[in-house]
Amino acid sequence: MGIFDFFKKIFEEEKVGEIKSEKVAFSDIKDWIEKKGKENEIKEKEIFSLIDKKINVFIDELKEKINVLKGIDVESKKAEDKFKSITNEGRKKYLEAIEIFIGNLEKLEKDNLEKFIEDVNKIFLKFNKSSHMSYERATILIGKEMENIKENVRVFSKDMIKIFDENRNIVDFSVMLSLVKIKLNKIGEIEYELKKVNDSNINLIEKINKKEEENKRI
């Protein structure tokens, strides 16, 4: 399963994963949301710290393999010129795609795990789409070096999937908190409208009573 398949699995499910239930008085719900939200943020920061280390190691290893790929003398290989040309063009395009891939990973914002997973998914999808054809062309004469880079990317994607999968409950809980906040906001809006209606009714009753008193005096 690719990293984008994993992401699709997470966000296409209608139900949030199993979360331990807690009984909370309605009057305490706002304090409970704030408390649990802060606890979840701390957990997310710990995960982001781990992810940062994984990304840094991955990029360092990838850059080493990129330098090896750049240093290969395709022209010295025993092959027809047309194959050399195709390989060189494929390598050039692939290197451009992987440089963009690295840049996008380095620019990832790490403040919300759900959004982060979505962004990682987009980065992998974009890289796979932009590099597929150039990878096939480059492997005509430099298959081993290209495969080394591909394997590095594959291992990194598996690491990300493992981290996301192991911490799925944190994403689920964050989604649940967001849903509760939305429900509370709707309740607040309804209460506000009811208060307006109630105030309007009280005002109307006062006017009616006043009018009746006037009529009695008349």
Coordinates of C-alpha atoms in Angstrom, one line a residue:
M1 CA 0.0 0.0 0.0
G2 CA 1.4 3.4 -1.0
I3 CA 1.5 6.3 1.3
F4 CA -1.3 8.0 -0.7
D5 CA -3.4 4.8 -0.5
F6 CA -3.0 4.9 3.3
F7 CA -4.1 8.5 3.3
K8 CA -7.1 7.7 1.2
K9 CA -8.1 4.9 3.6
I10 CA -7.9 7.3 6.6
F11 CA -10.0 10.1 5.1
E12 CA -12.6 8.2 3.0
E13 CA -13.8 6.3 6.1
E14 CA -17.1 7.8 7.3
K15 CA -16.6 6.9 10.9
V16 CA -13.9 8.0 13.2
G17 CA -11.8 5.2 14.7
E18 CA -12.6 3.8 18.1
I19 CA -12.0 6.3 20.9
K20 CA -12.3 5.7 24.6
S21 CA -15.6 7.2 25.8
E22 CA -15.8 9.6 28.6
K23 CA -18.7 11.1 30.5
V24 CA -18.6 14.8 30.7
A25 CA -21.3 17.2 32.1
F26 CA -22.5 19.6 29.4
S27 CA -21.5 22.6 31.6
D28 CA -17.9 21.2 31.6
I29 CA -17.7 20.4 27.9
K30 CA -15.7 23.6 26.9
D31 CA -13.1 23.1 29.6
W32 CA -12.9 19.4 28.6
I33 CA -12.3 20.3 25.0
E34 CA -9.6 22.8 25.9
K35 CA -7.8 20.3 28.2
K36 CA -8.0 17.4 25.7
G37 CA -7.0 19.7 22.8
K38 CA -3.8 20.7 24.6
E39 CA -3.0 17.1 25.5
N40 CA -3.5 16.1 21.8
E41 CA -1.2 19.0 20.7
I42 CA 1.6 17.7 23.0
K43 CA 1.3 14.2 21.5
E44 CA 1.3 15.7 17.9
K45 CA 4.5 17.6 18.7
E46 CA 6.2 14.4 19.9
I47 CA 5.2 12.7 16.6
F48 CA 6.5 15.7 14.6
S49 CA 9.8 15.5 16.4
L50 CA 10.1 11.9 15.3
I51 CA 9.0 12.7 11.8
D52 CA 11.6 15.5 11.6
K53 CA 14.4 13.1 12.4
K54 CA 13.1 10.6 9.8
I55 CA 12.9 13.3 7.1
N56 CA 16.4 14.7 7.8
V57 CA 18.0 11.3 7.7
F58 CA 16.1 10.4 4.5
I59 CA 17.1 13.7 2.7
D60 CA 20.8 13.3 3.7
E61 CA 20.8 9.7 2.3
L62 CA 18.9 10.7 -0.8
K63 CA 21.3 13.6 -1.5
E64 CA 24.3 11.2 -1.4
K65 CA 22.6 8.9 -3.9
I66 CA 21.7 11.9 -6.1
N67 CA 25.4 12.9 -6.2
V68 CA 26.3 9.4 -7.3
L69 CA 23.7 9.5 -10.0
K70 CA 24.9 12.9 -11.2
G71 CA 28.5 11.6 -11.4
I72 CA 27.8 8.7 -13.8
D73 CA 29.3 9.1 -17.2
V74 CA 26.6 7.9 -19.5
E75 CA 28.6 8.7 -22.6
S76 CA 31.3 6.2 -21.7
K77 CA 28.8 3.3 -21.7
K78 CA 28.8 0.9 -24.7
A79 CA 25.4 1.7 -26.2
E80 CA 23.9 3.5 -29.2
D81 CA 23.8 7.2 -29.1
K82 CA 20.0 7.3 -29.1
F83 CA 19.9 5.2 -25.8
K84 CA 22.5 7.5 -24.3
S85 CA 20.4 10.5 -25.2
I86 CA 17.2 9.0 -23.8
T87 CA 19.0 8.0 -20.6
N88 CA 20.6 11.5 -20.1
E89 CA 17.3 13.2 -20.7
G90 CA 15.5 10.8 -18.3
R91 CA 18.1 11.4 -15.6
K92 CA 17.9 15.2 -16.0
K93 CA 14.1 15.2 -15.7
Y94 CA 14.1 12.7 -12.8
L95 CA 16.7 14.8 -10.9
E96 CA 14.5 17.9 -11.4
A97 CA 11.5 16.0 -10.0
I98 CA 13.4 14.7 -7.0
E99 CA 14.8 18.1 -6.1
I100 CA 11.3 19.5 -6.1
F101 CA 10.2 16.5 -4.0
I102 CA 13.0 17.2 -1.4
G103 CA 12.1 20.9 -1.4
N104 CA 8.5 20.2 -0.7
L105 CA 9.4 17.9 2.2
E106 CA 11.6 20.5 3.7
K107 CA 8.8 23.1 3.5
L108 CA 6.1 21.0 5.2
E109 CA 4.3 22.7 8.0
K110 CA 4.1 20.7 11.2
D111 CA 1.3 22.1 13.3
N112 CA -1.6 19.8 12.6
L113 CA -1.2 16.0 12.1
E114 CA -4.3 15.6 9.9
K115 CA -3.2 18.4 7.6
F116 CA 0.4 17.1 7.6
I117 CA -0.7 13.7 6.4
E118 CA -2.8 15.3 3.7
D119 CA 0.2 17.4 2.5
V120 CA 2.6 14.4 2.6
N121 CA 0.1 12.5 0.5
K122 CA 0.0 15.3 -2.1
I123 CA 3.8 15.5 -2.3
F124 CA 4.1 11.8 -3.0
L125 CA 1.4 11.8 -5.5
K126 CA 3.0 14.8 -7.3
F127 CA 6.4 13.2 -7.3
N128 CA 5.1 9.8 -8.6
K129 CA 3.3 11.5 -11.4
S130 CA 6.2 13.8 -12.4
S131 CA 9.0 11.2 -12.2
H132 CA 7.5 8.0 -13.5
M133 CA 8.3 8.5 -17.2
S134 CA 11.7 10.0 -16.6
Y135 CA 12.6 7.1 -14.3
E136 CA 11.8 4.6 -17.0
R137 CA 13.9 6.4 -19.5
A138 CA 16.9 6.8 -17.2
T139 CA 17.0 3.1 -16.2
I140 CA 17.8 2.1 -19.8
L141 CA 21.6 2.5 -19.0
I142 CA 21.8 3.4 -15.3
G143 CA 19.2 1.1 -13.7
K144 CA 21.2 0.2 -10.5
E145 CA 21.7 3.8 -9.4
M146 CA 18.1 4.7 -10.2
E147 CA 16.8 1.7 -8.3
N148 CA 18.9 2.7 -5.2
I149 CA 17.1 6.1 -5.1
K150 CA 13.7 4.5 -5.7
E151 CA 14.3 2.0 -2.9
N152 CA 15.3 4.9 -0.6
V153 CA 12.0 6.7 -1.3
R154 CA 10.1 3.4 -0.8
V155 CA 11.6 2.8 2.6
F156 CA 10.9 6.4 3.7
S157 CA 7.3 6.1 2.6
K158 CA 6.9 2.9 4.6
D159 CA 8.4 4.7 7.6
M160 CA 5.8 7.5 7.2
I161 CA 3.0 5.0 6.8
K162 CA 4.0 3.2 10.0
I163 CA 4.2 6.4 12.0
F164 CA 0.8 7.5 10.7
D165 CA -0.8 4.1 11.3
E166 CA 0.6 3.8 14.9
N167 CA -0.8 7.3 15.7
R168 CA -4.1 7.0 13.9
N169 CA -5.9 7.5 17.2
I170 CA -4.5 11.0 17.6
V171 CA -5.8 12.0 14.2
D172 CA -9.2 10.5 15.0
F173 CA -9.3 12.3 18.4
S174 CA -8.5 15.6 16.7
V175 CA -11.3 15.0 14.2
M176 CA -13.7 14.2 17.0
L177 CA -12.8 17.3 18.9
S178 CA -13.4 19.4 15.8
L179 CA -16.8 17.8 15.3
V180 CA -17.7 18.5 18.9
K181 CA -16.7 22.1 18.5
I182 CA -18.8 22.4 15.4
K183 CA -21.8 20.9 17.3
L184 CA -21.3 23.3 20.2
N185 CA -21.1 26.3 17.8
K186 CA -24.4 25.2 16.3
I187 CA -26.0 24.8 19.8
G188 CA -24.7 28.3 20.6
E189 CA -26.3 29.7 17.5
I190 CA -29.6 28.0 18.2
E191 CA -29.6 29.3 21.8
Y192 CA -28.8 32.8 20.6
E193 CA -31.8 32.7 18.1
L194 CA -34.1 31.3 20.9
K195 CA -33.0 34.1 23.2
K196 CA -33.8 36.7 20.5
V197 CA -37.3 35.1 20.0
N198 CA -37.9 34.9 23.7
D199 CA -36.8 38.6 24.2
S200 CA -39.1 39.5 21.3
N201 CA -42.0 37.6 22.9
I202 CA -41.4 39.3 26.3
N203 CA -41.3 42.7 24.6
L204 CA -44.5 41.9 22.7
I205 CA -46.3 40.7 25.9
E206 CA -45.3 43.9 27.6
K207 CA -46.7 46.0 24.8
I208 CA -50.0 44.0 24.8
N209 CA -50.3 44.4 28.6
K210 CA -49.6 48.1 28.3
K211 CA -52.2 48.4 25.6
E212 CA -54.8 46.5 27.7
E213 CA -54.1 48.9 30.6
E214 CA -54.7 51.8 28.4
N215 CA -57.9 50.3 27.1
K216 CA -59.1 49.8 30.7
R217 CA -58.5 53.4 31.6
I218 CA -60.3 54.5 28.4

